[in-house]
Short mmCIF file of C-alpha atoms in Angstrom, two decimals:
data_model
loop_
_atom_site.label_atom_id
_atom_site.label_comp_id
_atom_site.label_asym_id
_atom_site.label_seq_id
_atom_site.Cartn_x
_atom_site.Cartn_y
_atom_site.Cartn_z
CA UNK A 1 18.41 -16.20 -37.21
CA UNK A 2 14.99 -17.67 -37.15
CA UNK A 3 15.16 -19.38 -33.66
CA UNK A 4 15.86 -16.02 -31.58
CA UNK A 5 13.32 -16.29 -28.70
CA UNK A 6 11.03 -13.21 -28.69
CA UNK A 7 10.28 -11.30 -24.97
CA UNK A 8 7.51 -8.85 -24.51
CA UNK A 9 7.09 -6.72 -21.30
CA UNK A 10 4.31 -4.97 -19.68
CA UNK A 11 4.91 -2.26 -16.98
CA UNK A 12 2.33 -1.55 -13.99
CA UNK A 13 2.93 1.52 -11.58
CA UNK A 14 5.35 4.20 -11.45
CA UNK A 15 8.19 5.77 -13.37
CA UNK A 16 10.67 3.93 -11.33
CA UNK A 17 9.12 0.48 -12.65
CA UNK A 18 9.45 1.77 -16.20
CA UNK A 19 13.03 2.58 -15.78
CA UNK A 20 13.86 -0.89 -14.25
CA UNK A 21 11.61 -2.48 -17.13
CA UNK A 22 13.80 -0.92 -19.63
CA UNK A 23 17.06 -1.98 -17.83
CA UNK A 24 15.64 -5.65 -17.66
CA UNK A 25 14.94 -5.45 -21.20
CA UNK A 26 18.12 -4.64 -22.39
CA UNK A 27 19.55 -7.59 -20.27
CA UNK A 28 17.34 -9.80 -22.35
CA UNK A 29 18.79 -8.41 -25.31
CA UNK A 30 22.33 -8.73 -24.30
CA UNK A 31 21.12 -12.56 -23.82
CA UNK A 32 20.03 -12.90 -27.59
CA UNK A 33 16.40 -12.34 -27.14
CA UNK A 34 14.23 -10.02 -29.49
CA UNK A 35 11.72 -7.50 -27.62
CA UNK A 36 8.51 -7.11 -29.36
CA UNK A 37 5.18 -5.42 -28.37
CA UNK A 38 3.16 -6.80 -25.79
CA UNK A 39 0.37 -6.99 -28.46
CA UNK A 40 2.35 -9.34 -30.13
CA UNK A 41 2.82 -13.08 -29.77
CA UNK A 42 6.13 -13.54 -27.80
CA UNK A 43 7.75 -16.59 -26.07
CA UNK A 44 8.41 -14.88 -22.74
CA UNK A 45 6.16 -12.16 -21.09
CA UNK A 46 7.35 -10.13 -18.43
CA UNK A 47 5.22 -8.48 -16.18
CA UNK A 48 6.32 -5.49 -13.92
CA UNK A 49 4.15 -5.32 -11.13
CA UNK A 50 3.11 -2.68 -8.82
CA UNK A 51 1.36 -2.74 -4.96
CA UNK A 52 0.53 0.90 -4.57
CA UNK A 53 -3.19 0.34 -5.38
CA UNK A 54 -5.71 -1.91 -5.05
CA UNK A 55 -6.35 -2.03 -8.88
CA UNK A 56 -2.96 -2.93 -9.60
CA UNK A 57 -3.60 -6.28 -8.19
CA UNK A 58 -6.74 -6.97 -10.27
CA UNK A 59 -4.82 -5.29 -13.32
CA UNK A 60 -1.97 -8.08 -12.96
CA UNK A 61 -4.42 -10.85 -13.52
CA UNK A 62 -5.87 -9.03 -16.74
CA UNK A 63 -2.42 -8.62 -17.75
CA UNK A 64 -1.45 -12.22 -17.39
CA UNK A 65 -4.92 -13.41 -19.26
CA UNK A 66 -4.17 -11.14 -22.01
CA UNK A 67 -0.74 -12.72 -22.48
CA UNK A 68 -2.37 -16.25 -22.21
CA UNK A 69 -4.76 -15.25 -25.16
CA UNK A 70 -1.81 -14.32 -27.22
CA UNK A 71 0.16 -17.47 -26.69
CA UNK A 72 -0.84 -19.97 -24.21
CA UNK A 73 2.20 -21.81 -24.18
CA UNK A 74 4.18 -18.63 -23.45
CA UNK A 75 6.46 -18.48 -20.56
CA UNK A 76 5.01 -15.43 -17.89
CA UNK A 77 7.18 -14.07 -15.51
CA UNK A 78 6.08 -11.62 -12.46
CA UNK A 79 8.68 -9.19 -11.16
CA UNK A 80 8.35 -5.77 -9.19
CA UNK A 81 6.68 -4.67 -5.82
CA UNK A 82 3.94 -6.90 -5.72
CA UNK A 83 5.95 -9.95 -6.49
CA UNK A 84 7.87 -9.12 -3.55
CA UNK A 85 5.18 -8.71 -1.42
CA UNK A 86 2.71 -11.43 -2.42
CA UNK A 87 4.84 -14.04 -4.23
CA UNK A 88 2.69 -16.88 -3.57
CA UNK A 89 -0.43 -15.35 -4.40
CA UNK A 90 0.87 -14.15 -7.63
CA UNK A 91 2.46 -17.73 -8.36
CA UNK A 92 -0.95 -19.09 -7.97
CA UNK A 93 -2.35 -17.07 -11.00
CA UNK A 94 -3.25 -19.29 -13.86
CA UNK A 95 -0.67 -19.00 -16.37
CA UNK A 96 2.22 -17.70 -14.13
CA UNK A 97 5.34 -19.66 -14.19
CA UNK A 98 8.01 -17.52 -12.31
CA UNK A 99 7.84 -15.06 -9.62
CA UNK A 100 10.89 -12.78 -8.81
CA UNK A 101 11.33 -10.56 -5.88
CA UNK A 102 13.33 -7.34 -5.32
CA UNK A 103 17.00 -8.50 -5.63
CA UNK A 104 16.30 -11.05 -8.16
CA UNK A 105 14.34 -9.28 -10.80
CA UNK A 106 17.54 -7.69 -12.45
CA UNK A 107 19.13 -11.32 -12.72
CA UNK A 108 15.88 -12.66 -14.49
CA UNK A 109 17.68 -14.04 -17.46
CA UNK A 110 19.60 -16.42 -15.00
CA UNK A 111 16.34 -18.10 -13.90
CA UNK A 112 14.94 -18.62 -17.63
CA UNK A 113 16.59 -22.00 -18.81
CA UNK A 114 13.85 -23.97 -19.56
CA UNK A 115 10.53 -22.16 -21.09
CA UNK A 116 8.10 -25.06 -20.73
CA UNK A 117 4.92 -23.86 -18.67
CA UNK A 118 4.99 -24.69 -14.78
CA UNK A 119 1.83 -26.24 -13.02
CA UNK A 120 2.44 -23.54 -10.25
CA UNK A 121 4.67 -20.64 -10.61
CA UNK A 122 8.09 -20.95 -9.26
CA UNK A 123 9.23 -18.25 -6.69
CA UNK A 124 12.33 -16.84 -6.08
CA UNK A 125 12.15 -14.12 -3.53
CA UNK A 126 14.53 -12.72 -1.00
CA UNK A 127 13.73 -11.54 2.46
CA UNK A 128 13.40 -7.64 1.99
CA UNK A 129 16.50 -7.29 4.24
CA UNK A 130 18.58 -8.77 1.45
CA UNK A 131 17.70 -5.98 -0.88
CA UNK A 132 20.71 -3.71 0.10
CA UNK A 133 22.45 -3.26 -3.31
CA UNK A 134 21.95 -0.77 -5.82
CA UNK A 135 20.95 -1.73 -9.29
CA UNK A 136 21.02 1.62 -11.66
CA UNK A 137 18.50 1.86 -14.41
CA UNK A 138 17.18 4.21 -16.91
CA UNK A 139 14.23 4.01 -19.41
CA UNK A 140 13.74 5.28 -23.07
CA UNK A 141 10.30 4.73 -23.44
CA UNK A 142 9.71 7.33 -26.32
CA UNK A 143 12.21 9.42 -28.07
CA UNK A 144 11.61 12.73 -26.21
CA UNK A 145 12.03 11.81 -22.56
CA UNK A 146 13.84 9.18 -20.41
CA UNK A 147 13.53 8.06 -16.66
CA UNK A 148 16.65 7.90 -14.88
CA UNK A 149 16.77 6.16 -11.53
CA UNK A 150 18.98 7.41 -9.08
CA UNK A 151 17.79 6.06 -5.85
CA UNK A 152 15.83 3.07 -4.52
CA UNK A 153 14.31 1.81 -1.27
CA UNK A 154 12.70 3.89 1.52
CA UNK A 155 13.77 4.22 5.35
CA UNK A 156 10.26 6.05 6.19
CA UNK A 157 7.59 4.19 8.09
CA UNK A 158 4.65 6.09 6.57
CA UNK A 159 1.73 3.86 8.25
CA UNK A 160 -0.12 3.25 5.01
CA UNK A 161 2.64 2.34 2.56
CA UNK A 162 4.18 -1.12 1.76
CA UNK A 163 7.08 0.24 -0.29
CA UNK A 164 9.62 -0.19 2.39
CA UNK A 165 8.67 -3.97 2.66
CA UNK A 166 8.68 -4.34 -1.34
CA UNK A 167 11.88 -2.31 -2.16
CA UNK A 168 13.95 -2.35 0.97
CA UNK A 169 16.12 0.27 2.68
CA UNK A 170 16.65 3.63 1.05
CA UNK A 171 20.18 3.36 -1.14
CA UNK A 172 21.54 5.45 -3.96
CA UNK A 173 23.66 5.20 -7.07
CA UNK A 174 27.24 6.60 -7.18
CA UNK A 175 27.03 10.24 -8.32
CA UNK A 176 29.44 9.07 -11.23
CA UNK A 177 27.35 6.33 -12.52
CA UNK A 178 24.13 8.60 -12.45
CA UNK A 179 26.30 11.10 -14.73
CA UNK A 180 27.61 8.26 -16.98
CA UNK A 181 23.93 7.04 -17.46
CA UNK A 182 22.89 10.81 -18.15
CA UNK A 183 25.71 11.14 -20.63
CA UNK A 184 24.44 7.77 -22.51
CA UNK A 185 20.69 9.04 -22.79
CA UNK A 186 21.78 12.55 -23.94
CA UNK A 187 23.87 10.85 -26.71
CA UNK A 188 20.78 9.20 -27.76
CA UNK A 189 19.05 12.41 -28.66
CA UNK A 190 16.76 12.53 -25.89
CA UNK A 191 15.68 15.98 -24.83
CA UNK A 192 14.52 15.58 -21.43
CA UNK A 193 15.64 13.24 -18.42
CA UNK A 194 13.25 12.83 -15.51
CA UNK A 195 14.87 11.77 -12.20
CA UNK A 196 13.21 9.13 -10.40
CA UNK A 197 13.36 7.00 -7.28
CA UNK A 198 11.50 6.07 -4.29
CA UNK A 199 12.62 8.96 -2.38
CA UNK A 200 14.91 10.86 -4.30
CA UNK A 201 15.25 13.69 -1.96
CA UNK A 202 17.12 11.18 0.38
CA UNK A 203 19.81 10.65 -2.30
CA UNK A 204 23.03 10.01 -1.05
CA UNK A 205 22.75 7.17 1.02
CA UNK A 206 25.45 4.51 -0.09
CA UNK A 207 24.79 1.88 -2.24
CA UNK A 208 24.68 -0.80 0.61
CA UNK A 209 22.32 1.63 2.46
CA UNK A 210 24.97 2.63 4.89
CA UNK A 211 23.97 6.11 6.58
CA UNK A 212 26.69 7.95 5.40
CA UNK A 213 25.93 10.48 2.79
CA UNK A 214 28.75 10.92 -0.07
CA UNK A 215 26.57 13.57 -1.89
CA UNK A 216 23.49 15.44 -1.01
CA UNK A 217 20.35 15.87 -3.17
CA UNK A 218 21.59 19.04 -4.15
CA UNK A 219 25.18 17.83 -5.13
CA UNK A 220 23.44 15.48 -7.72
CA UNK A 221 21.34 18.38 -9.23
CA UNK A 222 24.29 20.73 -9.56
CA UNK A 223 26.52 17.59 -11.19
CA UNK A 224 23.87 16.84 -13.51
CA UNK A 225 23.27 20.46 -14.53
CA UNK A 226 26.76 20.48 -15.96
CA UNK A 227 26.40 17.42 -18.53
CA UNK A 228 26.74 18.47 -21.72
CA UNK A 229 23.76 17.51 -24.45
CA UNK A 230 20.98 17.51 -21.75
CA UNK A 231 18.53 19.98 -22.56
CA UNK A 232 15.84 19.49 -19.99
CA UNK A 233 16.04 17.92 -16.34
CA UNK A 234 12.84 17.26 -14.39
CA UNK A 235 12.62 16.29 -10.61
CA UNK A 236 9.74 13.83 -10.62
CA UNK A 237 8.47 13.79 -6.71
CA UNK A 238 10.09 14.98 -3.83
CA UNK A 239 9.40 14.89 -0.32
CA UNK A 240 8.59 18.56 1.29
CA UNK A 241 10.65 17.78 4.32
CA UNK A 242 13.51 17.00 1.92
CA UNK A 243 12.96 19.64 -0.82
CA UNK A 244 15.46 22.42 0.57
CA UNK A 245 15.76 25.95 -0.07
CA UNK A 246 19.01 25.82 -1.60
CA UNK A 247 17.54 23.29 -4.08
CA UNK A 248 14.94 25.37 -4.93
CA UNK A 249 17.00 28.53 -5.27
CA UNK A 250 19.46 26.40 -7.67
CA UNK A 251 16.52 25.42 -9.60
CA UNK A 252 15.33 28.85 -10.39
CA UNK A 253 18.75 29.77 -11.74
CA UNK A 254 19.60 26.39 -13.38
CA UNK A 255 20.49 25.71 -16.92
CA UNK A 256 18.44 22.59 -17.37
CA UNK A 257 16.29 21.88 -14.54
CA UNK A 258 12.56 22.94 -15.15
CA UNK A 259 10.33 24.93 -12.97
CA UNK A 260 8.04 22.06 -12.01
CA UNK A 261 7.72 20.15 -8.45
CA UNK A 262 5.71 17.22 -7.65
CA UNK A 263 5.44 17.44 -3.86
CA UNK A 264 3.51 14.59 -1.79
CA UNK A 265 1.05 16.28 0.99
CA UNK A 266 -0.97 13.37 1.51
CA UNK A 267 -3.38 15.40 4.07
CA UNK A 268 -4.05 18.81 4.76
CA UNK A 269 -4.84 18.02 8.38
CA UNK A 270 -2.03 17.93 11.06
CA UNK A 271 -3.95 15.22 12.93
CA UNK A 272 -4.09 12.99 10.09
CA UNK A 273 -0.34 13.69 8.85
CA UNK A 274 0.62 12.53 12.60
CA UNK A 275 -1.44 9.19 12.19
CA UNK A 276 0.05 8.41 8.80
CA UNK A 277 3.84 8.98 10.30
CA UNK A 278 4.54 11.73 7.78
CA UNK A 279 7.66 13.58 8.38
CA UNK A 280 6.26 17.07 8.34
CA UNK A 281 3.40 19.34 9.17
CA UNK A 282 1.14 21.16 7.04
CA UNK A 283 3.12 24.51 7.88
CA UNK A 284 6.54 23.04 6.23
CA UNK A 285 4.07 22.40 3.01
CA UNK A 286 3.22 25.94 2.97
CA UNK A 287 6.52 27.17 3.37
CA UNK A 288 8.03 25.04 0.49
CA UNK A 289 5.02 26.30 -1.82
CA UNK A 290 5.51 29.86 -0.87
CA UNK A 291 9.40 29.66 -1.39
CA UNK A 292 8.98 28.05 -5.08
CA UNK A 293 6.50 30.84 -5.88
CA UNK A 294 8.88 33.64 -4.71
CA UNK A 295 11.71 32.57 -6.69
CA UNK A 296 9.71 31.07 -9.78
CA UNK A 297 6.45 32.42 -9.97
CA UNK A 298 5.60 30.49 -12.95
CA UNK A 299 6.43 27.37 -11.72
CA UNK A 300 4.06 24.08 -11.77
CA UNK A 301 3.50 22.46 -8.29
CA UNK A 302 1.75 18.99 -8.30
CA UNK A 303 0.44 17.44 -4.86
CA UNK A 304 -0.42 13.87 -4.12
CA UNK A 305 -3.12 13.54 -1.70
CA UNK A 306 -4.97 10.50 0.04
CA UNK A 307 -8.40 10.64 1.11
CA UNK A 308 -10.40 8.08 3.20
CA UNK A 309 -7.50 7.26 5.52
CA UNK A 310 -8.60 5.75 9.09
CA UNK A 311 -9.82 8.54 11.39
CA UNK A 312 -10.37 11.33 8.57
CA UNK A 313 -13.37 12.63 9.79
CA UNK A 314 -15.68 15.12 7.91
CA UNK A 315 -14.13 17.77 9.65
CA UNK A 316 -10.58 16.67 8.61
CA UNK A 317 -11.33 16.28 5.04
CA UNK A 318 -12.46 19.82 4.85
CA UNK A 319 -9.65 21.30 6.45
CA UNK A 320 -7.43 19.40 3.73
CA UNK A 321 -9.89 20.64 0.90
CA UNK A 322 -9.52 24.49 2.04
CA UNK A 323 -6.15 24.08 2.56
CA UNK A 324 -5.43 22.80 -0.77
CA UNK A 325 -8.09 25.39 -1.89
CA UNK A 326 -6.30 28.21 -0.74
CA UNK A 327 -2.75 27.05 -1.62
CA UNK A 328 -1.09 28.26 -4.77
CA UNK A 329 -0.52 24.88 -6.38
CA UNK A 330 -1.16 23.90 -10.08
CA UNK A 331 -2.89 20.04 -9.79
CA UNK A 332 -3.64 17.18 -7.68
CA UNK A 333 -2.73 13.40 -7.96
CA UNK A 334 -5.58 12.08 -5.72
CA UNK A 335 -5.42 8.31 -4.05
CA UNK A 336 -8.30 6.83 -2.56
CA UNK A 337 -7.14 5.18 0.73
CA UNK A 338 -6.92 1.32 0.06
CA UNK A 339 -5.80 -1.13 2.95
CA UNK A 340 -2.50 -2.96 2.45
CA UNK A 341 -1.62 -6.08 4.41
CA UNK A 342 1.20 -5.64 7.03
CA UNK A 343 0.97 -1.89 7.50
CA UNK A 344 -0.16 -0.13 10.47
CA UNK A 345 -3.01 1.64 8.94
CA UNK A 346 -4.82 -1.37 8.23
CA UNK A 347 -5.55 -2.08 11.82
CA UNK A 348 -6.58 1.35 12.79
CA UNK A 349 -9.89 2.47 14.24
CA UNK A 350 -12.11 5.06 12.44
CA UNK A 351 -12.25 3.11 8.84
CA UNK A 352 -13.98 5.44 6.26
CA UNK A 353 -16.81 3.93 4.44
CA UNK A 354 -15.77 3.02 0.84
CA UNK A 355 -18.77 5.50 -0.66
CA UNK A 356 -17.48 8.22 1.68
CA UNK A 357 -13.78 7.51 0.54
CA UNK A 358 -15.33 7.73 -3.13
CA UNK A 359 -16.99 11.14 -2.75
CA UNK A 360 -14.29 12.79 -0.99
CA UNK A 361 -11.83 11.63 -3.94
CA UNK A 362 -14.30 13.06 -6.39
CA UNK A 363 -14.39 16.40 -4.79
CA UNK A 364 -10.88 16.58 -4.84
CA UNK A 365 -10.61 15.86 -8.24
CA UNK A 366 -13.10 18.19 -9.06
CA UNK A 367 -10.78 20.77 -7.33
CA UNK A 368 -7.77 19.58 -9.26
CA UNK A 369 -9.48 20.44 -12.66
CA UNK A 370 -10.04 23.81 -11.12
CA UNK A 371 -6.57 24.50 -10.04
CA UNK A 372 -5.16 23.18 -13.26
CA UNK A 373 -7.54 25.62 -15.26
CA UNK A 374 -6.45 28.55 -13.20
CA UNK A 375 -2.70 27.68 -13.34
CA UNK A 376 -2.95 27.53 -17.34
CA UNK A 377 -5.11 30.68 -17.22
CA UNK A 378 -2.09 32.23 -15.35
CA UNK A 379 0.08 31.31 -18.18
CA UNK A 380 -1.65 32.54 -21.33
CA UNK A 381 0.09 35.47 -23.17
CA UNK A 382 3.70 34.30 -21.72
CA UNK A 383 6.45 32.92 -23.79
CA UNK A 384 7.62 29.28 -23.16
CA UNK A 385 9.73 26.43 -24.82
CA UNK A 386 7.65 23.32 -25.47
CA UNK A 387 9.03 19.60 -26.13
CA UNK A 388 6.78 18.24 -28.71
CA UNK A 389 6.05 14.46 -28.60
CA UNK A 390 6.04 11.69 -31.18
CA UNK A 391 2.22 10.88 -31.60
CA UNK A 392 -0.47 11.95 -34.01
CA UNK A 393 -3.41 12.30 -31.91
CA UNK A 394 -6.43 12.93 -34.12
CA UNK A 395 -4.49 15.41 -36.10
CA UNK A 396 -2.70 17.21 -33.43
CA UNK A 397 0.86 17.07 -31.85
CA UNK A 398 1.23 17.63 -28.26
CA UNK A 399 3.95 18.54 -26.07
CA UNK A 400 4.94 20.22 -22.71
CA UNK A 401 6.13 23.46 -21.63
CA UNK A 402 9.22 23.56 -19.10
CA UNK A 403 6.64 24.19 -16.32
CA UNK A 404 4.40 21.25 -17.50
CA UNK A 405 1.53 23.42 -19.65
CA UNK A 406 -0.14 20.78 -21.91
CA UNK A 407 0.10 22.16 -25.48
CA UNK A 408 -1.21 21.16 -29.03
CA UNK A 409 -0.96 22.30 -32.32
CA UNK A 410 -1.85 20.86 -36.15
CA UNK A 411 0.27 17.56 -36.55
CA UNK A 412 3.59 18.37 -38.17
CA UNK A 413 6.11 15.28 -38.20
CA UNK A 414 8.85 17.86 -38.53
CA UNK A 415 8.24 19.05 -34.93
CA UNK A 416 8.57 15.81 -33.35
CA UNK A 417 11.34 15.70 -30.54
CA UNK A 418 12.00 19.29 -31.11
CA UNK A 419 12.04 22.21 -28.64
CA UNK A 420 10.49 25.30 -29.81
CA UNK A 421 9.76 28.59 -28.52
CA UNK A 422 6.09 29.57 -28.43
CA UNK A 423 3.31 31.93 -26.99
CA UNK A 424 0.65 30.34 -25.06
CA UNK A 425 -2.63 31.85 -26.60
CA UNK A 426 -6.22 30.49 -25.56
CA UNK A 427 -7.44 27.14 -23.75
CA UNK A 428 -9.01 24.67 -26.03
CA UNK A 429 -11.88 22.70 -25.15
CA UNK A 430 -10.16 19.64 -24.34
CA UNK A 431 -8.17 21.51 -21.85
CA UNK A 432 -5.08 21.79 -23.27
CA UNK A 433 -3.37 25.22 -24.46
CA UNK A 434 -3.32 26.64 -28.10
CA UNK A 435 -0.07 28.57 -29.14
CA UNK A 436 1.67 30.69 -31.71
CA UNK A 437 5.32 29.89 -32.73
CA UNK A 438 7.66 32.73 -31.98
CA UNK A 439 10.26 31.58 -34.68
CA UNK A 440 8.23 31.29 -38.18
CA UNK A 441 10.49 28.55 -39.25
CA UNK A 442 8.53 26.00 -37.15
CA UNK A 443 5.21 26.77 -39.00
CA UNK A 444 6.78 25.39 -42.50
#
C-alpha cells in the first residue's frame, strides 16, 4: 500500500474551524488518503483559514511557506473563512493550488483529481447566499475533549464583523443529528464535549436557514444532558441576549453541563455597543452575570472585549475598564480592533491610532490577569473534579476543573484522560493551581 497519498492539515482560528478540519480529514480518510502531521512531508497540505484578526492573514502566508519548505511539489489547498472572503488574494500566494469557499470545503476531495502544481491557485467559491445548507462536524483533537458543531453562520449585522460574509446565514444541525454525533464522540472514551458554532444561542433555525425554530438552544442543552456516556458538556461562547435565565438555571442543576460561560461583551460603553450594532446594552450583560452568580457562585465567566473601535474615546475606554473591573467575572479575551473590508466600521469616523489601541489592549490584558488570579484565589480550599490532559509538560500533567481552573500535578501517565476528585490548595508561580487528591488511589 505504498502508493497511498499523504495529507496534512493546519487550522487557523476558532474551535469551529477545528471541528470542521476534523470532518474534512475524515473525508480524506474515506477516500484512501493517510493523514500525517503538518510537520511531516505530505502530498497535500490543507490550510483551514480564519479572517477574524489581521494576524490570521499573515499567518496563512507563513503556513504556506512552511508547507513548501517540507515539500515544494506538494499540492496546497486553502479553505475556510478567509478563502471565502478573499479567494483571489489567497490564490495569488506563491505555492497555493486550490482555494475553496464556504460551501465547497466539505467536498474538497471532489476537486483534487490532479495533484500537479498550478501557476495560479484555482478558485471555487460560491456566492455567500448559496451557503444555506448545514454540514455537521466534530473534532477529536486530543483524547480528552471534542468540539461538536451545532450551528453555523450568523444573521447579526455587527459593524466590525465579516463572519456573515464568510459563513452565510444562521442555520442549525437537526437535534437528532447532534445527539448522534454526541453518542459517536462518547463511544470513543472522550470525557468532555465543547459545543461550538458561530452563534450557538441562535440554535434552532432550520438547516436551510428558515426562520422557524424546530428546537431552541434550551431544548438542545436538555437533550444532550441525557446522552449516556458523556461526562462533561461545555458551552463555548454565547451572546448575552441569547443566554436565557432558563438555560442558566438548567446548567446549574445539570448532570453534565459545567459551570463555565463565555459571553462576548465587546464594549462596556452603551455608545460603542450601539455603533457596533450589538443586540443588547451593558445593563443586560450585568443582568446575565448576576443571574449566573446567583445560582452558581463558583462559575467561571469569560468575556470577549474589543478595544480601539472607531469612535472609542478615552472616556469610552475607561467606561469599559471600570465596568469590567467592577463586574464579578473570571478572565478576559482582549481583541484589538482591526479594520475589515466590506464592513460598516471600516468607513467610520473617529479612527483610533494604533499605538492607543495597543495601550488599551495592554491595560485590559493586565486586568484579565488580575481577574483570573482573584477567581483562582476564591476557589482555593474547595473540592472540584479535574479532567487531566495527555501532555507531559516539564514533568507535570495539567488539567481543568469543571469551572475552568487550570491545575497541575507531577506527571503520572495513569491520570491521562481521567476525572479525579481534588482539593485546590495553592497557586503556583506559573499561575496554575496545585492540588491534593481526595481519593488516595490517584496518587499511586
